[in-house]
Short mmCIF file of C-alpha atoms and ligand atoms in Angstrom, two decimals:
data_model
loop_
_atom_site.label_atom_id
_atom_site.label_comp_id
_atom_site.label_asym_id
_atom_site.label_seq_id
_atom_site.Cartn_x
_atom_site.Cartn_y
_atom_site.Cartn_z
CA MET J 1 0.00 0.00 0.00
CA SER J 2 1.35 3.43 -0.97
CA SER J 3 1.17 6.62 1.12
CA PRO J 4 -2.21 7.28 2.68
CA ARG J 5 -4.92 8.97 0.70
CA THR J 6 -6.25 12.23 2.16
CA VAL J 7 -9.81 12.48 3.40
CA ASP J 8 -10.60 14.97 0.64
CA GLU J 9 -9.15 12.74 -2.07
CA HIS J 10 -11.27 9.80 -0.95
CA ARG J 11 -14.36 12.01 -0.71
CA ALA J 12 -13.87 12.91 -4.36
CA VAL J 13 -13.42 9.24 -5.36
CA VAL J 14 -16.66 8.27 -3.60
CA ALA J 15 -18.60 11.24 -4.95
CA ALA J 16 -17.59 10.30 -8.52
CA LEU J 17 -19.37 6.94 -8.14
CA LEU J 18 -22.79 8.61 -8.12
CA ASP J 19 -24.29 10.49 -11.05
CA PRO J 20 -26.85 13.24 -10.47
CA MET J 21 -30.21 11.58 -9.88
CA PRO J 22 -32.80 11.94 -12.66
CA ALA J 23 -36.12 13.62 -12.00
CA GLU J 24 -39.40 11.80 -11.40
CA ASP J 25 -42.91 13.07 -10.70
CA VAL J 26 -44.47 12.18 -7.37
CA PRO J 27 -47.83 13.13 -5.86
CA VAL J 28 -47.50 16.22 -3.69
CA VAL J 29 -48.70 14.23 -0.68
CA HIS J 30 -45.73 11.87 -1.04
CA ALA J 31 -43.10 14.53 -1.63
CA ARG J 32 -42.05 15.21 1.96
CA GLY J 33 -38.26 15.20 2.36
CA ARG J 34 -37.65 14.98 -1.40
CA VAL J 35 -35.49 17.45 -3.33
CA LEU J 36 -37.28 19.50 -5.96
CA ALA J 37 -35.87 18.97 -9.47
CA ALA J 38 -37.36 22.07 -11.15
CA ASP J 39 -38.79 25.44 -10.18
CA VAL J 40 -42.50 25.50 -9.31
CA VAL J 41 -44.38 28.37 -10.96
CA ALA J 42 -47.69 29.51 -9.49
CA GLY J 43 -50.56 28.62 -11.81
CA VAL J 44 -52.88 30.77 -9.72
CA ALA J 45 -52.32 33.84 -7.55
CA LEU J 46 -52.54 33.60 -3.76
CA PRO J 47 -55.10 34.70 -2.78
CA SER J 48 -56.68 34.00 -6.14
CA PHE J 49 -59.54 36.49 -5.49
CA ASP J 50 -60.26 39.33 -3.05
CA ASN J 51 -61.66 37.61 0.02
CA SER J 52 -62.73 38.40 3.53
CA ALA J 53 -60.29 38.09 6.42
CA MET J 54 -63.13 38.10 8.98
CA ASP J 55 -66.65 36.90 9.60
CA GLY J 56 -68.72 40.09 9.28
CA TYR J 57 -70.31 42.36 6.68
CA ALA J 58 -69.02 43.51 3.31
CA VAL J 59 -69.72 47.22 2.89
CA ARG J 60 -68.61 50.37 1.11
CA ALA J 61 -66.43 52.23 3.62
CA ALA J 62 -67.95 55.49 2.34
CA ASP J 63 -71.42 54.31 3.52
CA CYS J 64 -70.18 53.90 7.11
CA THR J 65 -68.22 57.11 7.77
CA ASP J 66 -71.03 58.38 10.06
CA ALA J 67 -71.04 55.20 12.18
CA PRO J 68 -73.03 54.05 13.96
CA VAL J 69 -75.15 53.46 10.84
CA GLU J 70 -77.78 50.88 9.85
CA LEU J 71 -77.72 49.14 6.46
CA PRO J 72 -80.07 46.61 4.82
CA VAL J 73 -78.47 43.14 4.42
CA GLU J 74 -79.10 41.98 0.84
CA ALA J 75 -77.09 38.76 0.52
CA ASP J 76 -75.38 36.06 2.54
CA ILE J 77 -71.94 34.95 1.33
CA PRO J 78 -70.51 31.83 2.98
CA ALA J 79 -67.01 30.61 1.99
CA GLY J 80 -67.22 28.73 -1.30
CA ARG J 81 -70.15 30.68 -2.79
CA THR J 82 -69.30 31.32 -6.42
CA ASP J 83 -72.34 33.39 -7.62
CA VAL J 84 -71.74 36.42 -5.42
CA PRO J 85 -74.03 39.33 -6.31
CA PRO J 86 -72.54 42.85 -6.50
CA LEU J 87 -73.04 45.13 -3.52
CA ARG J 88 -75.41 48.03 -4.15
CA PRO J 89 -74.47 51.36 -2.55
CA GLY J 90 -76.07 51.84 0.87
CA THR J 91 -76.39 48.09 1.57
CA ALA J 92 -74.35 45.33 3.25
CA HIS J 93 -73.74 41.62 2.53
CA ARG J 94 -73.16 39.22 5.41
CA ILE J 95 -69.84 37.51 4.63
CA MET J 96 -67.69 34.74 6.13
CA THR J 97 -63.91 34.36 6.31
CA GLY J 98 -62.45 33.26 2.96
CA ALA J 99 -65.58 34.21 0.98
CA LEU J 100 -65.33 36.28 -2.18
CA VAL J 101 -65.76 40.01 -1.43
CA PRO J 102 -68.60 41.20 -3.69
CA PRO J 103 -67.85 43.69 -6.47
CA GLY J 104 -68.69 47.15 -5.14
CA ALA J 105 -67.59 46.43 -1.55
CA ASP J 106 -64.24 47.78 -0.35
CA ALA J 107 -64.23 46.85 3.34
CA VAL J 108 -65.37 44.19 5.78
CA VAL J 109 -66.76 45.12 9.19
CA PRO J 110 -66.09 42.31 11.71
CA VAL J 111 -69.25 40.87 13.23
CA GLU J 112 -68.00 42.01 16.66
CA GLN J 113 -68.37 45.64 15.50
CA THR J 114 -72.03 45.13 14.54
CA ASP J 115 -75.25 43.86 16.11
CA GLY J 116 -75.06 40.74 13.90
CA GLY J 117 -78.43 41.50 12.25
CA LEU J 118 -79.73 39.32 9.41
CA ASP J 119 -82.17 41.69 7.63
CA ARG J 120 -80.61 44.95 8.74
CA VAL J 121 -77.24 45.42 10.40
CA ARG J 122 -76.07 48.15 12.72
CA VAL J 123 -72.40 49.00 12.09
CA SER J 124 -70.90 50.63 15.16
CA VAL J 125 -67.33 51.36 13.97
CA ALA J 126 -66.45 52.98 10.61
CA PRO J 127 -64.04 50.72 8.64
CA ALA J 128 -61.10 52.14 6.73
CA PRO J 129 -61.23 51.45 2.99
CA GLY J 130 -59.68 48.00 2.39
CA ALA J 131 -60.17 46.90 6.01
CA HIS J 132 -60.16 43.08 6.45
CA VAL J 133 -60.00 42.42 2.71
CA ARG J 134 -57.24 40.03 1.60
CA ARG J 135 -56.22 41.23 -1.86
CA ALA J 136 -55.82 38.88 -4.81
CA GLY J 137 -52.11 38.25 -5.44
CA GLU J 138 -50.87 39.97 -2.27
CA ASP J 139 -48.99 36.80 -1.23
CA VAL J 140 -48.10 35.22 -4.59
CA ARG J 141 -48.79 36.49 -8.11
CA GLU J 142 -49.68 34.14 -10.94
CA GLY J 143 -46.43 33.21 -12.68
CA ASP J 144 -44.25 33.75 -9.59
CA VAL J 145 -41.69 31.06 -8.77
CA VAL J 146 -42.92 29.77 -5.40
CA LEU J 147 -40.30 27.02 -4.95
CA ARG J 148 -36.81 26.82 -6.45
CA ALA J 149 -35.17 23.67 -7.80
CA GLY J 150 -33.01 22.20 -5.01
CA THR J 151 -35.52 23.00 -2.28
CA VAL J 152 -36.03 20.25 0.26
CA LEU J 153 -39.77 19.77 0.55
CA GLY J 154 -41.05 20.19 4.08
CA ALA J 155 -44.55 20.91 5.28
CA PRO J 156 -44.76 24.61 4.24
CA GLN J 157 -43.31 23.87 0.79
CA ILE J 158 -45.82 21.07 0.26
CA GLY J 159 -48.54 23.45 1.43
CA VAL J 160 -47.70 26.14 -1.09
CA ALA J 161 -47.37 23.62 -3.93
CA ALA J 162 -50.89 22.35 -3.22
CA ALA J 163 -52.18 25.94 -2.79
CA VAL J 164 -51.08 26.87 -6.30
CA GLY J 165 -52.83 23.79 -7.63
CA ARG J 166 -50.07 21.22 -8.06
CA GLU J 167 -51.04 17.55 -7.86
CA THR J 168 -47.53 16.26 -8.51
CA LEU J 169 -44.00 17.63 -8.21
CA PRO J 170 -40.79 16.81 -10.09
CA VAL J 171 -38.26 15.53 -7.55
CA ARG J 172 -34.90 13.79 -7.75
CA ARG J 173 -35.14 10.03 -7.71
CA ARG J 174 -33.83 8.66 -4.43
CA PRO J 175 -30.56 6.77 -4.93
CA ARG J 176 -31.05 3.03 -4.35
CA VAL J 177 -28.39 1.79 -1.99
CA LEU J 178 -27.68 -1.82 -1.09
CA VAL J 179 -26.23 -2.45 2.35
CA LEU J 180 -24.37 -5.69 3.01
CA SER J 181 -22.54 -6.57 6.23
CA THR J 182 -19.90 -9.23 6.46
CA GLY J 183 -18.52 -11.23 9.36
CA SER J 184 -18.65 -14.84 10.54
CA GLU J 185 -19.21 -13.57 14.09
CA LEU J 186 -22.48 -11.85 13.20
CA VAL J 187 -25.88 -12.98 14.46
CA ALA J 188 -29.25 -11.43 13.72
CA PRO J 189 -30.78 -9.60 16.69
CA GLY J 190 -33.46 -11.75 18.28
CA ARG J 191 -31.38 -14.94 18.23
CA PRO J 192 -29.27 -16.24 21.13
CA LEU J 193 -25.57 -15.35 21.15
CA ARG J 194 -22.77 -17.82 21.73
CA PRO J 195 -19.40 -16.67 23.08
CA GLY J 196 -17.48 -15.09 20.21
CA GLN J 197 -20.60 -13.91 18.43
CA ILE J 198 -22.09 -10.41 18.27
CA TYR J 199 -25.31 -8.95 16.99
CA GLU J 200 -25.19 -7.48 13.51
CA SER J 201 -25.58 -3.73 13.93
CA ASN J 202 -23.84 -2.02 11.01
CA GLY J 203 -26.49 -3.08 8.51
CA PRO J 204 -29.46 -1.50 10.29
CA MET J 205 -27.33 1.51 11.23
CA LEU J 206 -26.11 2.17 7.69
CA ALA J 207 -29.55 1.56 6.17
CA ALA J 208 -30.95 4.17 8.54
CA ALA J 209 -28.14 6.57 7.64
CA VAL J 210 -28.89 6.08 3.92
CA GLU J 211 -32.57 6.84 4.42
CA ASP J 212 -31.70 9.83 6.57
CA ALA J 213 -29.50 11.18 3.77
CA GLY J 214 -32.42 10.92 1.33
CA GLY J 215 -31.54 7.57 -0.22
CA CYS J 216 -33.56 4.39 -0.46
CA ALA J 217 -31.82 1.62 1.47
CA GLU J 218 -32.12 -2.09 0.89
CA LEU J 219 -30.59 -4.18 3.63
CA LEU J 220 -29.31 -7.52 2.36
CA ARG J 221 -29.00 -10.48 4.67
CA PHE J 222 -25.44 -10.37 6.03
CA VAL J 223 -22.88 -12.98 5.01
CA PRO J 224 -20.03 -14.77 6.79
CA ASP J 225 -16.40 -14.22 5.83
CA ASP J 226 -16.70 -16.31 2.70
CA VAL J 227 -15.96 -14.86 -0.74
CA GLU J 228 -18.34 -17.19 -2.58
CA GLN J 229 -21.26 -16.44 -0.28
CA PHE J 230 -20.50 -12.72 -0.43
CA LEU J 231 -20.39 -12.61 -4.23
CA GLY J 232 -23.32 -15.00 -4.49
CA ARG J 233 -25.56 -12.75 -2.41
CA LEU J 234 -24.64 -9.77 -4.57
CA ARG J 235 -24.97 -11.51 -7.94
CA GLU J 236 -28.41 -12.74 -6.98
CA ARG J 237 -29.58 -9.25 -6.02
CA VAL J 238 -27.91 -7.17 -8.73
CA SER J 239 -29.42 -9.21 -11.56
CA ASP J 240 -32.86 -8.38 -10.13
CA ALA J 241 -33.23 -4.60 -10.38
CA PRO J 242 -30.96 -1.61 -10.85
CA VAL J 243 -28.95 -0.25 -7.94
CA ASP J 244 -27.06 3.03 -7.61
CA LEU J 245 -24.57 2.13 -4.90
CA LEU J 246 -23.43 -0.77 -2.75
CA LEU J 247 -22.19 -0.21 0.79
CA THR J 248 -20.40 -3.07 2.48
CA SER J 249 -19.13 -3.16 6.02
CA GLY J 250 -16.27 -5.15 7.47
CA GLY J 251 -13.61 -7.28 5.85
CA VAL J 252 -11.33 -4.52 4.59
CA SER J 253 -8.50 -4.25 7.10
CA ALA J 254 -5.07 -5.84 7.20
CA GLY J 255 -5.89 -9.17 8.85
CA ALA J 256 -6.71 -12.56 7.39
CA TYR J 257 -10.29 -13.45 6.31
CA GLU J 258 -10.86 -9.98 4.84
CA VAL J 259 -13.76 -11.11 2.70
CA VAL J 260 -14.61 -7.82 0.98
CA LYS J 261 -11.01 -7.16 0.09
CA ASP J 262 -10.50 -10.72 -1.11
CA ALA J 263 -13.63 -10.60 -3.26
CA PHE J 264 -13.24 -7.15 -4.76
CA ARG J 265 -9.47 -6.56 -4.95
CA GLU J 266 -9.20 -8.06 -8.42
CA ARG J 267 -12.61 -6.84 -9.46
CA GLY J 268 -12.24 -3.08 -9.73
CA VAL J 269 -12.29 -1.83 -6.16
CA GLU J 270 -9.26 0.08 -4.92
CA PHE J 271 -8.40 -0.52 -1.28
CA VAL J 272 -6.54 2.31 0.40
CA LYS J 273 -5.55 3.69 3.74
CA VAL J 274 -7.11 7.08 4.33
CA ALA J 275 -5.37 9.54 6.67
CA MET J 276 -8.21 9.66 9.15
CA GLN J 277 -9.30 8.23 12.46
CA PRO J 278 -11.51 6.34 12.87
CA GLY J 279 -12.00 4.75 9.49
CA GLY J 280 -8.50 4.34 8.04
CA PRO J 281 -9.11 1.31 5.81
CA GLN J 282 -11.41 2.22 2.93
CA GLY J 283 -12.22 1.01 -0.53
CA ALA J 284 -14.15 2.34 -3.49
CA GLY J 285 -14.64 1.51 -7.14
CA ARG J 286 -16.89 -0.09 -9.71
CA VAL J 287 -17.46 -3.80 -10.12
CA ASP J 288 -18.09 -4.62 -13.79
CA GLU J 289 -19.04 -8.16 -12.95
CA LEU J 290 -21.94 -6.75 -10.91
CA GLY J 291 -23.28 -4.50 -13.65
CA GLY J 292 -20.75 -1.72 -13.03
CA ILE J 293 -22.23 -0.96 -9.64
CA GLY J 294 -20.45 1.70 -7.57
CA VAL J 295 -19.09 0.21 -4.36
CA VAL J 296 -17.95 1.82 -1.13
CA THR J 297 -16.44 -0.62 1.35
CA LEU J 298 -16.72 0.69 4.88
CA PRO J 299 -14.72 -0.66 7.79
CA GLY J 300 -16.44 -3.01 10.24
CA ASN J 301 -15.95 -1.28 13.56
CA PRO J 302 -19.32 0.37 14.15
CA VAL J 303 -17.97 3.83 14.89
CA SER J 304 -15.59 3.67 11.92
CA SER J 305 -18.45 2.56 9.74
CA HIS J 306 -20.70 5.38 10.85
CA VAL J 307 -18.06 8.10 10.70
CA SER J 308 -16.95 6.91 7.25
CA PHE J 309 -20.53 7.11 6.08
CA GLU J 310 -20.79 10.66 7.43
CA VAL J 311 -17.55 11.77 5.85
CA PHE J 312 -17.72 10.05 2.46
CA VAL J 313 -21.13 8.66 1.63
CA ARG J 314 -23.66 11.11 3.03
CA PRO J 315 -22.30 14.15 1.16
CA ALA J 316 -22.07 12.09 -2.05
CA LEU J 317 -25.69 10.95 -1.77
CA ARG J 318 -26.92 14.44 -1.03
CA SER J 319 -24.90 15.98 -3.88
CA ALA J 320 -26.37 13.43 -6.27
CA LEU J 321 -29.80 14.51 -5.04
CA GLY J 322 -29.01 18.14 -5.91
CA HIS J 323 -29.29 18.98 -2.24
CA PRO J 324 -28.39 22.61 -1.52
CA HIS J 325 -26.50 21.61 1.65
CA PRO J 326 -24.72 18.28 1.09
CA GLU J 327 -22.66 18.78 4.24
CA ARG J 328 -23.75 18.67 7.86
CA PRO J 329 -24.15 22.10 9.42
CA VAL J 330 -20.77 23.16 10.81
CA VAL J 331 -20.24 25.41 13.82
CA THR J 332 -17.13 26.53 15.64
CA ALA J 333 -17.33 25.29 19.23
CA THR J 334 -15.06 25.75 22.23
CA LEU J 335 -13.30 22.65 23.47
CA GLY J 336 -14.18 22.09 27.13
CA GLU J 337 -11.16 19.86 27.85
CA ARG J 338 -7.66 19.04 26.67
CA TRP J 339 -7.12 16.61 23.78
CA ARG J 340 -4.22 14.85 22.14
CA SER J 341 -4.52 13.66 18.58
CA PRO J 342 -2.25 11.58 16.31
CA ALA J 343 -0.14 13.43 13.75
CA GLY J 344 -0.94 12.95 10.07
CA ARG J 345 -4.54 11.85 10.50
CA ARG J 346 -7.75 13.84 10.50
CA GLN J 347 -9.66 12.81 13.58
CA PHE J 348 -13.42 12.82 13.87
CA ARG J 349 -14.28 12.63 17.58
CA ARG J 350 -17.74 12.20 18.98
CA GLY J 351 -18.93 15.05 21.13
CA VAL J 352 -21.76 16.51 23.12
CA LEU J 353 -22.41 20.19 22.84
CA ASP J 354 -23.47 22.47 25.67
CA ALA J 355 -25.67 24.90 23.77
CA SER J 356 -25.66 27.40 26.66
CA ASN J 357 -21.97 28.26 26.18
CA GLY J 358 -20.98 26.56 22.90
CA THR J 359 -18.63 24.14 24.67
CA VAL J 360 -18.00 20.68 23.30
CA ARG J 361 -16.70 17.62 25.17
CA GLU J 362 -15.89 14.12 24.07
CA VAL J 363 -18.42 11.41 24.76
CA GLY J 364 -16.81 8.04 25.47
CA GLY J 365 -13.34 8.02 23.93
CA PRO J 366 -11.68 8.02 20.53
CA ALA J 367 -11.78 4.20 20.12
CA SER J 368 -13.86 2.95 17.23
CA HIS J 369 -15.85 0.17 18.94
CA LEU J 370 -17.68 2.52 21.35
CA LEU J 371 -21.13 2.35 19.79
CA GLY J 372 -22.88 3.15 23.07
CA SER J 373 -21.04 6.48 23.19
CA LEU J 374 -21.71 7.15 19.51
CA ALA J 375 -25.41 6.80 20.23
CA ARG J 376 -25.13 9.62 22.78
CA ALA J 377 -23.09 11.92 20.52
CA GLU J 378 -24.61 15.07 19.09
CA CYS J 379 -21.71 16.11 16.92
CA LEU J 380 -18.45 15.15 15.29
CA VAL J 381 -15.47 17.28 16.22
CA VAL J 382 -12.78 17.54 13.55
CA VAL J 383 -9.12 17.63 14.56
CA PRO J 384 -6.95 18.48 11.54
CA GLU J 385 -4.08 16.25 10.40
CA ASP J 386 -1.34 18.58 11.64
CA VAL J 387 -2.79 19.17 15.12
CA THR J 388 -1.46 16.91 17.87
CA GLU J 389 -2.58 18.85 20.91
CA LEU J 390 -5.59 20.98 21.67
CA SER J 391 -5.78 22.98 24.88
CA GLU J 392 -9.01 23.60 26.73
CA GLY J 393 -10.71 26.61 25.16
CA SER J 394 -9.50 25.86 21.61
CA ALA J 395 -11.88 26.66 18.76
CA VAL J 396 -12.88 23.40 17.05
CA GLU J 397 -14.79 22.61 13.85
CA THR J 398 -17.94 20.79 14.88
CA TRP J 399 -20.42 18.98 12.61
CA LEU J 400 -23.93 18.91 14.00
CA LEU J 401 -25.33 15.43 13.52
CA ASP J 402 -29.04 16.10 13.77
CA GLY J 403 -29.39 19.16 11.57
P1 AMP W 501 -13.71 -6.05 10.45
O1 AMP W 501 -13.56 -4.73 9.78
O2 AMP W 501 -14.53 -7.01 9.69
O3 AMP W 501 -12.34 -6.60 10.78
O4 AMP W 501 -14.44 -5.78 11.82
C1 AMP W 501 -13.90 -4.92 12.79
C2 AMP W 501 -14.69 -5.01 14.07
O5 AMP W 501 -16.03 -4.58 13.81
C3 AMP W 501 -14.82 -6.39 14.65
O6 AMP W 501 -14.80 -6.27 16.06
C4 AMP W 501 -16.16 -6.86 14.16
O7 AMP W 501 -16.72 -7.85 14.99
C5 AMP W 501 -16.96 -5.60 14.18
N1 AMP W 501 -18.02 -5.65 13.18
C6 AMP W 501 -17.83 -5.91 11.86
N2 AMP W 501 -18.99 -5.91 11.20
C7 AMP W 501 -19.95 -5.64 12.11
C8 AMP W 501 -21.35 -5.50 12.04
N3 AMP W 501 -22.00 -5.64 10.89
N4 AMP W 501 -22.01 -5.22 13.18
C9 AMP W 501 -21.35 -5.05 14.34
N5 AMP W 501 -20.04 -5.15 14.47
C10 AMP W 501 -19.32 -5.46 13.38
MG1 MG W 502 -15.03 -8.89 9.74
#
């Protein structure tokens, strides 16, 4: 193995395995969390007609300047009425919130400022012209771009899309990602463990991370450290339906029985040492024999696996989705303790952040098997390659994990 690859070099290699995702149309009601593939132009204005902001009476403001005044009530306009008669001077129409303001009216008097009469109404306060009328187009004009391509669709974005009349939206197809764990020691949760065995946790963890990044994960049944079983499981699946990426875990370090390395070394995957901790041993490439599928081979230690996903895979998936923020949100925090860090490797340490003073501390320790501590972490703290010592109070780059 030659000199270690930098974190940034390996990020670029992984990112190049994924093409930008094509667009597909989905019903608006199923678009939550998806990334918009094209601008959305308003087909109707919002509001689309002048309507009442209150339950009350539509009037001409000029008829009420001498309030209190009494006016005959000539029509009743509930929300949804479409045949609204014009308002004659010197009269009122009873009107409900959201109902079309009749032609001729220029103000709405809230019911609280009247006696609520049905045949005649007594208006006790003179309205200003335009009072309680929501004007057509005051929020959105017809033809306005209401959502830009690249927007992540949350509740308000879905709301506005529906409000301007969209039934479907063009979104980026979610990348389909296979997840396959390896290890003869692995047992499915729910079964008894014998000494020397552990529950398989990387598969569920990585599948969740894929979904969280906007991808569509398919968790394959894990395999023991056996090249034929490993390749067999993949051949069987890949011939079935297209896949955008394969993530494996385990079997890539320097020991014996490194099943992923043994299977893929001569098949297009480059195995390297990346100058980082945790997560030094990495691999990436394309396997022609499996339909040219892009492969990222993550290390088996759970923390290494997770951190490698965060550093290499998550930004690649989100870039392919056209996401405006492929990276985790980054803040500068203050280190609440003293740290040492190895030279020549970029460290990603798990931290908890005290939001009251912006101080970060390590949770657990730097070792890569501490999954219990990882589960309590709120952030990753980055220690650059050339930093070997950090004093308490140092400013540290901190990636927020749940943002
Ligand atoms: P490996 O990279 O295969 O040498 O595995 C490194 C360490 O991670 C070993 O202690 C493995 O038992 C553990 N490990 C590997 N794969 C998994 C997995 N899918 N779930 C939980 N632990 C794992
Ligand atoms: Mg293993």
